Amino acid sequence: MENLLAAVRDQIPALREGSTAENTLSAGTEAAETDTAKQDSNPGPGAERGQTESKEQGTEEDQKDGTQKDETQKDGMEITEPEQTETGITEPAAGESASTAEPEAPQSVPEETIETGGAPREILYPEADTIQETISPDLLADQQALLNRFFVVDPNTSVLPGEIDGSTLLGKDLTLPENAEGPQILIYHTHSQETFADSRPGERADTVIGLGDDLQELLEKQYGYEVLHITEAFDMKEGCLERSRAYNYAEPVIAAALEEHPSIQVVIDLHRDGVNGSKRLVTEINGKPTAQIMFFNGLSRTKESGELTSLPNPYQAENLAFSFQMEYEAEQYYPGFSRCIYLKGYRYNLHLRPRSVLLEVGAQTNTVEEVKNAMGPFSDILHKVLSGKSPASGG
C-alpha cells in the first residue's frame, strides 16, 4: 500500500514558469487611477461589492464591480477582470477578486483508513508529502522580490513598506486548537450563482455552491474538521441576479453565524474567477486536469481615498498571513496550482475572523471536473497550515 501511495505522489508536477509580473511598492497615497467601466454585469470579489464606504465613494461592490482592469501577467498567466459570458450571470473579475466575469477520469485512490484521534477516516485525496519546489530564504527576506513572485497589486491600491514581509507572514501562528467542540470552518458564497463552462442549468452540483459541498466533504471526511456551509444566495433579490450589494447582504448573516458558533476560526468565501473567454486556468495535478486557484485580499486602502477608515479590518495582517501561508504551501507542494495573491482596496468581509480568505477557483471557462479536482490539493494545503505539521512550515 505504501508503494501505491508513493506512486501517486510521484505524479505531482514540479515546475512552474518564473514570475513575470512586476508589482511596485507605494508608501503613500498616489494619484487616483480611473478604471474603465466593465461590460460585465457580474461583479467579482475584486472590489467590495456591497459594503457602504461613504456617500462619495458609494459601496465597495460598486467600486469593485464597476471597474475593469488591464490584463496582468503573473507566473506566465494572464489575470484579467471578469467579463459577462453567461446570460444573466455576471462573471467575476480576475484581478479584482476576480468575480465579474465568468470552463479525466478521476484518479483512483487506494481505500484504507487512518486512525486520527481514535476515529478512522477514508483517504479521499493523496496528500502531498514531498516538496517539489523549494523557496529560497533570500526571497522571503526581500520584500520587493517576494511581492513580485507571489502577489499582484491592483492599480488602485498600494502596499506599504514592511507590509509584505516573509518572516512576519510565515511567523504568525494560524494553527487551530485540537479537540475543539463545534464547527471550526465556515464556507459561504457571496456570489452563489457562479457557474462553469459545462454547468447544467439548475444543477447545484455544477455551481460554486456544489463546489463548496465538495470542499466540505473533503475537510470533514479526510481531515476530521467540522464544517458549516452557508448556501444562502446573497446575490439574488426577488428572483433576479443582483450583485451590487451582495457583500452588504452577506455580512450580517455571516456575523450572526459566527456569533452563534464561536468555535468557527476559519472563514472561506468561495468564488470562481471571470476571465477573457479564450483563457483557461488549468494545470495538471496527479494526472488530472485541475483548475488553478487565486487568493484575494482587501487592504482597506485605495490610492484615491487612502486608508478607508469606514471599512476597518483589525485582522488585515492575519488575513495576509493566512493567504501567504497557503500560497507558500501550494508553491512548494503543487507548483503552478496557485496563480497568486491578488491585493485590492476595500475589505470584502474579511474582517470577521483572522483566518478569513476569499478564494477564486478557476473561472467561467473551466469545466466542472477541473474545479472539483482543485478541492483536493486546496484542502491539503489548508490542512497543512491549520495543523502546522508541514515540513515546509517547519512543523
mmCIF file of C-alpha atoms in Angstrom:
data_model
loop_
_atom_site.group_PDB
_atom_site.id
_atom_site.type_symbol
_atom_site.label_atom_id
_atom_site.label_comp_id
_atom_site.label_asym_id
_atom_site.label_seq_id
_atom_site.Cartn_x
_atom_site.Cartn_y
_atom_site.Cartn_z
ATOM 1 C CA MET A 1 0.000 0.000 0.000
ATOM 2 C CA GLU A 2 2.856 2.399 0.766
ATOM 3 C CA ASN A 3 4.239 1.721 -2.738
ATOM 4 C CA LEU A 4 0.893 2.659 -4.280
ATOM 5 C CA LEU A 5 0.755 5.910 -2.335
ATOM 6 C CA ALA A 6 4.334 6.711 -3.299
ATOM 7 C CA ALA A 7 3.496 6.127 -6.953
ATOM 8 C CA VAL A 8 0.595 8.553 -6.686
ATOM 9 C CA ARG A 9 2.720 11.230 -5.063
ATOM 10 C CA ASP A 10 5.414 10.902 -7.734
ATOM 11 C CA GLN A 11 2.900 12.100 -10.305
ATOM 12 C CA ILE A 12 2.786 15.604 -8.823
ATOM 13 C CA PRO A 13 4.168 18.048 -11.408
ATOM 14 C CA ALA A 14 7.188 20.013 -10.355
ATOM 15 C CA LEU A 15 7.953 23.132 -12.341
ATOM 16 C CA ARG A 16 6.230 26.417 -12.659
ATOM 17 C CA GLU A 17 7.200 29.240 -15.026
ATOM 18 C CA GLY A 18 9.013 32.099 -13.408
ATOM 19 C CA SER A 19 7.009 35.091 -12.363
ATOM 20 C CA THR A 20 6.937 37.957 -14.804
ATOM 21 C CA ALA A 21 4.532 40.220 -13.012
ATOM 22 C CA GLU A 22 6.079 43.365 -11.712
ATOM 23 C CA ASN A 23 4.400 44.976 -8.765
ATOM 24 C CA THR A 24 5.501 48.318 -7.407
ATOM 25 C CA LEU A 25 5.564 49.226 -3.730
ATOM 26 C CA SER A 26 3.959 52.517 -2.849
ATOM 27 C CA ALA A 27 4.468 54.102 0.569
ATOM 28 C CA GLY A 28 1.840 56.761 0.311
ATOM 29 C CA THR A 29 -1.295 57.791 -1.468
ATOM 30 C CA GLU A 30 -0.699 58.303 -5.163
ATOM 31 C CA ALA A 31 -2.814 59.971 -7.794
ATOM 32 C CA ALA A 32 -6.043 58.079 -8.294
ATOM 33 C CA GLU A 33 -6.255 55.893 -11.361
ATOM 34 C CA THR A 34 -9.522 55.726 -13.176
ATOM 35 C CA ASP A 35 -10.640 52.244 -14.189
ATOM 36 C CA THR A 36 -12.705 51.874 -17.326
ATOM 37 C CA ALA A 37 -16.249 50.668 -16.875
ATOM 38 C CA LYS A 38 -16.741 46.975 -17.309
ATOM 39 C CA GLN A 39 -19.114 45.434 -19.743
ATOM 40 C CA ASP A 40 -19.792 42.644 -17.320
ATOM 41 C CA SER A 41 -22.745 42.737 -15.048
ATOM 42 C CA ASN A 42 -21.367 40.017 -12.796
ATOM 43 C CA PRO A 43 -19.252 41.619 -10.080
ATOM 44 C CA GLY A 44 -16.230 39.806 -8.852
ATOM 45 C CA PRO A 45 -14.693 39.817 -5.416
ATOM 46 C CA GLY A 46 -12.074 42.295 -6.556
ATOM 47 C CA ALA A 47 -13.887 45.278 -5.275
ATOM 48 C CA GLU A 48 -16.001 45.168 -2.222
ATOM 49 C CA ARG A 49 -19.410 44.925 -3.627
ATOM 50 C CA GLY A 50 -21.819 45.678 -1.006
ATOM 51 C CA GLN A 51 -20.253 47.353 1.974
ATOM 52 C CA THR A 52 -21.090 51.007 2.354
ATOM 53 C CA GLU A 53 -17.936 53.052 2.317
ATOM 54 C CA SER A 54 -19.219 56.604 2.123
ATOM 55 C CA LYS A 55 -21.732 58.634 0.169
ATOM 56 C CA GLU A 56 -18.952 59.969 -2.012
ATOM 57 C CA GLN A 57 -17.494 56.589 -2.896
ATOM 58 C CA GLY A 58 -20.652 54.522 -2.861
ATOM 59 C CA THR A 59 -20.412 50.877 -1.923
ATOM 60 C CA GLU A 60 -17.440 48.583 -2.066
ATOM 61 C CA GLU A 61 -19.402 46.484 -4.504
ATOM 62 C CA ASP A 62 -19.745 49.493 -6.760
ATOM 63 C CA GLN A 63 -16.015 50.135 -6.605
ATOM 64 C CA LYS A 64 -15.079 46.589 -7.428
ATOM 65 C CA ASP A 65 -17.593 45.528 -9.961
ATOM 66 C CA GLY A 66 -17.833 48.839 -11.709
ATOM 67 C CA THR A 67 -14.252 48.915 -12.872
ATOM 68 C CA GLN A 68 -12.308 46.943 -15.397
ATOM 69 C CA LYS A 69 -8.666 46.032 -15.025
ATOM 70 C CA ASP A 70 -5.996 45.699 -17.625
ATOM 71 C CA GLU A 71 -4.624 42.203 -18.041
ATOM 72 C CA THR A 72 -1.702 41.483 -15.752
ATOM 73 C CA GLN A 73 0.978 38.854 -16.273
ATOM 74 C CA LYS A 74 1.679 36.653 -13.259
ATOM 75 C CA ASP A 75 3.769 33.483 -13.367
ATOM 76 C CA GLY A 76 3.290 33.288 -17.087
ATOM 77 C CA MET A 77 -0.504 33.574 -16.833
ATOM 78 C CA GLU A 78 -2.757 36.461 -17.661
ATOM 79 C CA ILE A 79 -5.047 37.697 -14.938
ATOM 80 C CA THR A 80 -7.924 39.712 -16.248
ATOM 81 C CA GLU A 81 -11.053 41.214 -14.945
ATOM 82 C CA PRO A 82 -14.285 39.309 -15.446
ATOM 83 C CA GLU A 83 -16.424 39.702 -18.429
ATOM 84 C CA GLN A 84 -20.012 38.646 -18.756
ATOM 85 C CA THR A 85 -20.188 35.373 -20.618
ATOM 86 C CA GLU A 86 -23.362 33.805 -19.337
ATOM 87 C CA THR A 87 -26.851 35.104 -19.833
ATOM 88 C CA GLY A 88 -27.975 36.823 -16.690
ATOM 89 C CA ILE A 89 -24.845 35.889 -14.774
ATOM 90 C CA THR A 90 -22.068 38.330 -14.259
ATOM 91 C CA GLU A 91 -18.618 36.860 -14.443
ATOM 92 C CA PRO A 92 -16.093 37.652 -11.703
ATOM 93 C CA ALA A 93 -13.083 39.812 -12.418
ATOM 94 C CA ALA A 94 -9.746 38.094 -12.237
ATOM 95 C CA GLY A 95 -7.598 40.710 -10.731
ATOM 96 C CA GLU A 96 -10.047 42.375 -8.575
ATOM 97 C CA SER A 97 -11.133 39.454 -6.642
ATOM 98 C CA ALA A 98 -11.888 38.168 -9.963
ATOM 99 C CA SER A 99 -15.563 37.855 -9.788
ATOM 100 C CA THR A 100 -17.251 39.783 -12.508
ATOM 101 C CA ALA A 101 -16.861 37.543 -15.450
ATOM 102 C CA GLU A 102 -17.042 34.199 -15.894
ATOM 103 C CA PRO A 103 -14.567 26.189 -18.130
ATOM 104 C CA GLU A 104 -10.120 12.858 -16.643
ATOM 105 C CA ALA A 105 -11.347 10.350 -15.281
ATOM 106 C CA PRO A 106 -10.619 10.822 -11.599
ATOM 107 C CA GLN A 107 -7.517 9.110 -10.423
ATOM 108 C CA SER A 108 -8.287 6.190 -8.203
ATOM 109 C CA VAL A 109 -7.033 6.435 -4.655
ATOM 110 C CA PRO A 110 -6.332 3.372 -2.533
ATOM 111 C CA GLU A 111 -9.032 2.771 0.040
ATOM 112 C CA GLU A 112 -7.844 2.425 3.589
ATOM 113 C CA THR A 113 -8.389 4.080 6.890
ATOM 114 C CA ILE A 114 -6.063 6.119 9.026
ATOM 115 C CA GLU A 115 -6.534 6.459 12.744
ATOM 116 C CA THR A 116 -6.816 10.077 13.821
ATOM 117 C CA GLY A 117 -7.726 10.636 17.408
ATOM 118 C CA GLY A 118 -9.209 7.152 17.542
ATOM 119 C CA ALA A 119 -11.627 7.786 14.642
ATOM 120 C CA PRO A 120 -10.909 6.118 11.271
ATOM 121 C CA ARG A 121 -11.088 8.215 8.145
ATOM 122 C CA GLU A 122 -11.212 7.328 4.486
ATOM 123 C CA ILE A 123 -8.431 8.646 2.282
ATOM 124 C CA LEU A 124 -10.213 10.712 -0.364
ATOM 125 C CA TYR A 125 -7.202 12.542 -1.751
ATOM 126 C CA PRO A 126 -3.489 11.627 -1.897
ATOM 127 C CA GLU A 127 -1.897 14.231 0.341
ATOM 128 C CA ALA A 128 1.415 15.621 -0.905
ATOM 129 C CA ASP A 129 4.352 14.939 1.397
ATOM 130 C CA THR A 130 7.225 15.697 -0.984
ATOM 131 C CA ILE A 131 8.356 19.253 -1.624
ATOM 132 C CA GLN A 132 8.554 19.857 -5.372
ATOM 133 C CA GLU A 133 9.970 23.383 -5.370
ATOM 134 C CA THR A 134 11.920 24.984 -2.539
ATOM 135 C CA ILE A 135 11.504 28.686 -1.778
ATOM 136 C CA SER A 136 14.779 30.407 -1.013
ATOM 137 C CA PRO A 137 15.147 32.163 2.361
ATOM 138 C CA ASP A 138 16.722 35.045 0.426
ATOM 139 C CA LEU A 139 13.455 35.510 -1.470
ATOM 140 C CA LEU A 140 11.474 35.617 1.763
ATOM 141 C CA ALA A 141 13.784 38.329 3.094
ATOM 142 C CA ASP A 142 13.410 40.583 0.026
ATOM 143 C CA GLN A 143 10.073 42.404 0.176
ATOM 144 C CA GLN A 144 10.076 43.542 -3.452
ATOM 145 C CA ALA A 145 11.137 40.132 -4.773
ATOM 146 C CA LEU A 146 8.508 38.448 -2.593
ATOM 147 C CA LEU A 147 5.858 40.833 -3.860
ATOM 148 C CA ASN A 148 6.837 40.228 -7.489
ATOM 149 C CA ARG A 149 6.859 36.463 -7.073
ATOM 150 C CA PHE A 150 3.619 35.811 -5.202
ATOM 151 C CA PHE A 151 1.404 38.895 -5.389
ATOM 152 C CA VAL A 152 -0.447 41.068 -7.875
ATOM 153 C CA VAL A 153 -1.306 44.573 -6.662
ATOM 154 C CA ASP A 154 -4.388 46.196 -8.124
ATOM 155 C CA PRO A 155 -3.643 49.558 -9.792
ATOM 156 C CA ASN A 156 -5.997 51.366 -7.416
ATOM 157 C CA THR A 157 -4.348 50.296 -4.176
ATOM 158 C CA SER A 158 -0.853 50.354 -2.720
ATOM 159 C CA VAL A 159 1.347 48.260 -0.460
ATOM 160 C CA LEU A 160 3.124 49.950 2.407
ATOM 161 C CA PRO A 161 6.778 49.333 3.306
ATOM 162 C CA GLY A 162 7.070 46.337 5.594
ATOM 163 C CA GLU A 163 3.537 45.142 4.880
ATOM 164 C CA ILE A 164 4.777 42.173 2.840
ATOM 165 C CA ASP A 165 7.499 40.608 4.966
ATOM 166 C CA GLY A 166 8.151 36.893 4.537
ATOM 167 C CA SER A 167 9.317 36.118 8.059
ATOM 168 C CA THR A 168 6.405 38.045 9.581
ATOM 169 C CA LEU A 169 3.811 36.392 7.361
ATOM 170 C CA LEU A 170 5.161 32.910 7.985
ATOM 171 C CA GLY A 171 5.739 33.627 11.667
ATOM 172 C CA LYS A 172 2.077 34.095 12.576
ATOM 173 C CA ASP A 173 0.673 31.031 14.309
ATOM 174 C CA LEU A 174 -2.507 30.127 12.432
ATOM 175 C CA THR A 175 -2.856 26.573 13.694
ATOM 176 C CA LEU A 176 -6.192 25.522 15.154
ATOM 177 C CA PRO A 177 -6.579 24.152 18.670
ATOM 178 C CA GLU A 178 -7.114 20.413 18.783
ATOM 179 C CA ASN A 179 -10.274 18.751 20.052
ATOM 180 C CA ALA A 180 -12.371 21.892 19.586
ATOM 181 C CA GLU A 181 -16.104 21.416 20.107
ATOM 182 C CA GLY A 182 -18.399 22.706 17.380
ATOM 183 C CA PRO A 183 -17.671 23.731 13.774
ATOM 184 C CA GLN A 184 -14.216 25.138 13.100
ATOM 185 C CA ILE A 185 -14.620 26.146 9.438
ATOM 186 C CA LEU A 186 -17.306 28.182 7.679
ATOM 187 C CA ILE A 187 -17.790 28.104 3.888
ATOM 188 C CA TYR A 188 -20.107 30.542 2.129
ATOM 189 C CA HIS A 189 -20.525 32.221 -1.264
ATOM 190 C CA THR A 190 -21.054 35.961 -1.727
ATOM 191 C CA HIS A 191 -21.731 35.117 -5.388
ATOM 192 C CA SER A 192 -23.787 31.945 -5.180
ATOM 193 C CA GLN A 193 -24.866 31.924 -8.826
ATOM 194 C CA GLU A 194 -21.416 31.485 -10.355
ATOM 195 C CA THR A 195 -21.218 28.520 -12.706
ATOM 196 C CA PHE A 196 -18.723 26.905 -15.081
ATOM 197 C CA ALA A 197 -18.287 26.129 -18.771
ATOM 198 C CA ASP A 198 -20.305 22.914 -18.809
ATOM 199 C CA SER A 199 -22.590 23.506 -15.822
ATOM 200 C CA ARG A 200 -26.061 22.010 -16.248
ATOM 201 C CA PRO A 201 -28.866 24.522 -15.668
ATOM 202 C CA GLY A 202 -30.453 24.100 -12.265
ATOM 203 C CA GLU A 203 -27.864 21.591 -11.017
ATOM 204 C CA ARG A 204 -26.487 22.681 -7.645
ATOM 205 C CA ALA A 205 -23.558 20.261 -8.011
ATOM 206 C CA ASP A 206 -22.348 22.224 -11.059
ATOM 207 C CA THR A 207 -22.255 25.605 -9.299
ATOM 208 C CA VAL A 208 -19.895 27.263 -6.870
ATOM 209 C CA ILE A 209 -22.239 26.063 -4.095
ATOM 210 C CA GLY A 210 -21.732 22.475 -5.269
ATOM 211 C CA LEU A 211 -18.004 23.152 -5.134
ATOM 212 C CA GLY A 212 -18.484 24.183 -1.509
ATOM 213 C CA ASP A 213 -20.258 20.873 -0.874
ATOM 214 C CA ASP A 214 -17.214 19.022 -2.228
ATOM 215 C CA LEU A 215 -14.810 21.040 -0.080
ATOM 216 C CA GLN A 216 -16.944 20.457 2.997
ATOM 217 C CA GLU A 217 -16.943 16.704 2.402
ATOM 218 C CA LEU A 218 -13.164 16.575 1.996
ATOM 219 C CA LEU A 219 -12.481 18.644 5.097
ATOM 220 C CA GLU A 220 -14.852 16.562 7.200
ATOM 221 C CA LYS A 221 -14.160 13.040 5.933
ATOM 222 C CA GLN A 222 -10.447 13.284 5.248
ATOM 223 C CA TYR A 223 -9.252 15.734 7.873
ATOM 224 C CA GLY A 224 -11.843 15.475 10.613
ATOM 225 C CA TYR A 225 -12.911 19.127 10.724
ATOM 226 C CA GLU A 226 -16.488 20.130 11.440
ATOM 227 C CA VAL A 227 -17.680 22.482 8.698
ATOM 228 C CA LEU A 228 -20.663 24.817 8.448
ATOM 229 C CA HIS A 229 -21.698 25.526 4.834
ATOM 230 C CA ILE A 230 -23.997 28.509 4.295
ATOM 231 C CA THR A 231 -25.671 28.349 0.878
ATOM 232 C CA GLU A 232 -27.846 31.459 1.018
ATOM 233 C CA ALA A 233 -27.998 33.383 -2.280
ATOM 234 C CA PHE A 234 -26.693 36.824 -1.319
ATOM 235 C CA ASP A 235 -26.545 37.837 -4.989
ATOM 236 C CA MET A 236 -30.231 37.134 -5.733
ATOM 237 C CA LYS A 237 -33.086 39.507 -4.923
ATOM 238 C CA GLU A 238 -36.704 38.781 -5.837
ATOM 239 C CA GLY A 239 -35.628 36.069 -8.226
ATOM 240 C CA CYS A 240 -33.132 38.223 -10.128
ATOM 241 C CA LEU A 241 -29.348 38.354 -10.081
ATOM 242 C CA GLU A 242 -28.334 41.431 -8.081
ATOM 243 C CA ARG A 243 -24.712 41.684 -7.027
ATOM 244 C CA SER A 244 -24.330 45.391 -6.407
ATOM 245 C CA ARG A 245 -24.723 44.894 -2.653
ATOM 246 C CA ALA A 246 -24.018 41.191 -2.222
ATOM 247 C CA TYR A 247 -21.236 41.809 0.312
ATOM 248 C CA ASN A 248 -23.560 44.008 2.360
ATOM 249 C CA TYR A 249 -26.252 41.334 2.322
ATOM 250 C CA ALA A 250 -23.776 38.626 3.312
ATOM 251 C CA GLU A 251 -22.126 40.408 6.250
ATOM 252 C CA PRO A 252 -24.944 40.257 8.852
ATOM 253 C CA VAL A 253 -25.706 36.618 8.016
ATOM 254 C CA ILE A 254 -22.088 35.532 8.370
ATOM 255 C CA ALA A 255 -21.616 37.647 11.508
ATOM 256 C CA ALA A 256 -24.682 36.040 13.082
ATOM 257 C CA ALA A 257 -23.390 32.549 12.257
ATOM 258 C CA LEU A 258 -20.045 33.370 13.875
ATOM 259 C CA GLU A 259 -21.780 34.682 16.971
ATOM 260 C CA GLU A 260 -23.862 31.517 17.188
ATOM 261 C CA HIS A 261 -20.799 29.314 16.616
ATOM 262 C CA PRO A 262 -17.805 30.979 18.330
ATOM 263 C CA SER A 263 -15.829 27.791 17.664
ATOM 264 C CA ILE A 264 -15.510 28.812 13.990
ATOM 265 C CA GLN A 265 -11.997 30.118 13.372
ATOM 266 C CA VAL A 266 -11.733 29.805 9.566
ATOM 267 C CA VAL A 267 -13.991 31.614 7.087
ATOM 268 C CA ILE A 268 -13.820 30.831 3.349
ATOM 269 C CA ASP A 269 -15.738 32.903 0.807
ATOM 270 C CA LEU A 270 -15.630 30.552 -2.194
ATOM 271 C CA HIS A 271 -15.856 32.065 -5.686
ATOM 272 C CA ARG A 272 -14.833 31.373 -9.244
ATOM 273 C CA ASP A 273 -12.999 33.981 -11.292
ATOM 274 C CA GLY A 274 -14.029 35.699 -14.524
ATOM 275 C CA VAL A 275 -11.509 35.932 -17.352
ATOM 276 C CA ASN A 276 -11.246 36.594 -21.058
ATOM 277 C CA GLY A 277 -13.159 33.859 -22.858
ATOM 278 C CA SER A 278 -10.040 32.493 -24.554
ATOM 279 C CA LYS A 279 -8.243 31.744 -21.278
ATOM 280 C CA ARG A 280 -8.456 28.557 -19.249
ATOM 281 C CA LEU A 281 -6.888 28.483 -15.810
ATOM 282 C CA VAL A 282 -5.863 24.836 -15.722
ATOM 283 C CA THR A 283 -2.840 22.810 -14.674
ATOM 284 C CA GLU A 284 -2.273 19.087 -14.069
ATOM 285 C CA ILE A 285 -2.030 17.556 -10.598
ATOM 286 C CA ASN A 286 -1.766 13.818 -10.022
ATOM 287 C CA GLY A 287 -2.520 13.257 -13.701
ATOM 288 C CA LYS A 288 -5.829 15.158 -13.569
ATOM 289 C CA PRO A 289 -6.764 18.475 -15.217
ATOM 290 C CA THR A 290 -7.100 20.861 -12.288
ATOM 291 C CA ALA A 291 -8.364 24.444 -12.155
ATOM 292 C CA GLN A 292 -5.890 26.936 -10.737
ATOM 293 C CA ILE A 293 -6.787 28.953 -7.671
ATOM 294 C CA MET A 294 -6.181 32.540 -6.604
ATOM 295 C CA PHE A 295 -6.223 34.073 -3.128
ATOM 296 C CA PHE A 296 -7.763 37.520 -2.767
ATOM 297 C CA ASN A 297 -7.133 40.096 -0.035
ATOM 298 C CA GLY A 298 -8.553 43.552 0.577
ATOM 299 C CA LEU A 299 -6.269 46.190 2.084
ATOM 300 C CA SER A 300 -8.957 48.731 3.110
ATOM 301 C CA ARG A 301 -6.903 51.286 1.205
ATOM 302 C CA THR A 302 -7.207 52.967 -2.190
ATOM 303 C CA LYS A 303 -4.933 55.424 -3.942
ATOM 304 C CA GLU A 304 -7.829 57.810 -4.373
ATOM 305 C CA SER A 305 -9.022 57.875 -0.761
ATOM 306 C CA GLY A 306 -6.113 56.495 1.234
ATOM 307 C CA GLU A 307 -6.985 54.425 4.300
ATOM 308 C CA LEU A 308 -10.689 53.532 4.319
ATOM 309 C CA THR A 309 -11.418 54.245 7.957
ATOM 310 C CA SER A 310 -15.108 53.490 7.395
ATOM 311 C CA LEU A 311 -14.137 49.919 6.451
ATOM 312 C CA PRO A 312 -11.690 48.913 9.178
ATOM 313 C CA ASN A 313 -10.199 45.432 9.261
ATOM 314 C CA PRO A 314 -8.426 44.658 12.547
ATOM 315 C CA TYR A 315 -7.367 41.290 11.113
ATOM 316 C CA GLN A 316 -5.747 42.510 7.907
ATOM 317 C CA ALA A 317 -2.259 41.306 8.898
ATOM 318 C CA GLU A 318 -3.642 37.884 9.881
ATOM 319 C CA ASN A 319 -5.652 37.691 6.643
ATOM 320 C CA LEU A 320 -2.490 38.351 4.622
ATOM 321 C CA ALA A 321 -0.537 35.785 6.624
ATOM 322 C CA PHE A 322 -3.285 33.200 6.120
ATOM 323 C CA SER A 323 -3.275 33.679 2.341
ATOM 324 C CA PHE A 324 0.508 33.727 2.178
ATOM 325 C CA GLN A 325 0.986 30.587 4.250
ATOM 326 C CA MET A 326 -1.408 28.712 1.945
ATOM 327 C CA GLU A 327 0.336 30.187 -1.114
ATOM 328 C CA TYR A 328 3.664 29.108 0.394
ATOM 329 C CA GLU A 329 2.466 25.516 0.817
ATOM 330 C CA ALA A 330 0.914 25.463 -2.659
ATOM 331 C CA GLU A 331 4.087 26.760 -4.297
ATOM 332 C CA GLN A 332 6.217 24.052 -2.723
ATOM 333 C CA TYR A 333 3.912 21.041 -2.933
ATOM 334 C CA TYR A 334 1.820 21.921 -6.002
ATOM 335 C CA PRO A 335 3.842 24.301 -8.215
ATOM 336 C CA GLY A 336 1.581 26.034 -10.728
ATOM 337 C CA PHE A 337 -1.608 25.380 -8.763
ATOM 338 C CA SER A 338 -1.975 28.866 -7.272
ATOM 339 C CA ARG A 339 -1.890 31.847 -9.611
ATOM 340 C CA CYS A 340 -1.085 34.490 -6.997
ATOM 341 C CA ILE A 341 -2.448 36.513 -4.094
ATOM 342 C CA TYR A 342 -4.374 39.467 -5.511
ATOM 343 C CA LEU A 343 -4.339 42.638 -3.398
ATOM 344 C CA LYS A 344 -7.063 45.243 -3.822
ATOM 345 C CA GLY A 345 -8.648 48.057 -1.850
ATOM 346 C CA TYR A 346 -11.722 47.667 0.346
ATOM 347 C CA ARG A 347 -12.424 44.833 2.765
ATOM 348 C CA TYR A 348 -14.677 42.070 1.354
ATOM 349 C CA ASN A 349 -15.953 40.921 4.750
ATOM 350 C CA LEU A 350 -12.510 39.570 5.636
ATOM 351 C CA HIS A 351 -12.692 41.498 8.920
ATOM 352 C CA LEU A 352 -14.907 38.909 10.605
ATOM 353 C CA ARG A 353 -12.151 36.443 11.563
ATOM 354 C CA PRO A 354 -8.314 36.455 11.473
ATOM 355 C CA ARG A 355 -8.277 33.311 9.292
ATOM 356 C CA SER A 356 -10.550 34.687 6.584
ATOM 357 C CA VAL A 357 -9.892 34.205 2.881
ATOM 358 C CA LEU A 358 -11.629 34.925 -0.398
ATOM 359 C CA LEU A 359 -10.757 32.051 -2.718
ATOM 360 C CA GLU A 360 -11.160 32.057 -6.509
ATOM 361 C CA VAL A 361 -11.297 28.554 -8.009
ATOM 362 C CA GLY A 362 -10.842 28.543 -11.762
ATOM 363 C CA ALA A 363 -13.088 30.747 -13.886
ATOM 364 C CA GLN A 364 -16.142 30.574 -16.118
ATOM 365 C CA THR A 365 -14.017 28.870 -18.781
ATOM 366 C CA ASN A 366 -13.136 25.880 -16.593
ATOM 367 C CA THR A 367 -15.144 22.665 -16.571
ATOM 368 C CA VAL A 368 -16.938 21.374 -13.517
ATOM 369 C CA GLU A 369 -14.497 18.460 -13.368
ATOM 370 C CA GLU A 370 -11.489 20.795 -13.335
ATOM 371 C CA VAL A 371 -12.764 22.904 -10.447
ATOM 372 C CA LYS A 372 -13.808 19.857 -8.454
ATOM 373 C CA ASN A 373 -10.324 18.406 -8.942
ATOM 374 C CA ALA A 374 -8.920 21.560 -7.311
ATOM 375 C CA MET A 375 -10.614 20.859 -3.980
ATOM 376 C CA GLY A 376 -8.234 18.007 -3.141
ATOM 377 C CA PRO A 377 -4.976 19.983 -3.302
ATOM 378 C CA PHE A 378 -6.617 23.048 -1.734
ATOM 379 C CA SER A 379 -7.910 21.076 1.245
ATOM 380 C CA ASP A 380 -4.423 19.583 1.620
ATOM 381 C CA ILE A 381 -2.638 22.955 1.750
ATOM 382 C CA LEU A 382 -5.327 24.379 4.057
ATOM 383 C CA HIS A 383 -4.830 21.468 6.447
ATOM 384 C CA LYS A 384 -1.053 21.874 6.290
ATOM 385 C CA VAL A 385 -1.441 25.464 7.519
ATOM 386 C CA LEU A 386 -4.108 24.750 10.146
ATOM 387 C CA SER A 387 -2.296 21.725 11.553
ATOM 388 C CA GLY A 388 1.182 23.252 11.425
ATOM 389 C CA LYS A 389 2.608 19.829 10.577
ATOM 390 C CA SER A 390 4.015 20.625 7.143
ATOM 391 C CA PRO A 391 7.808 20.196 6.756
ATOM 392 C CA ALA A 392 7.729 23.359 4.615
ATOM 393 C CA SER A 393 6.394 25.271 7.595
ATOM 394 C CA GLY A 394 8.848 23.749 9.993
ATOM 395 C CA GLY A 395 6.133 21.634 11.619
#
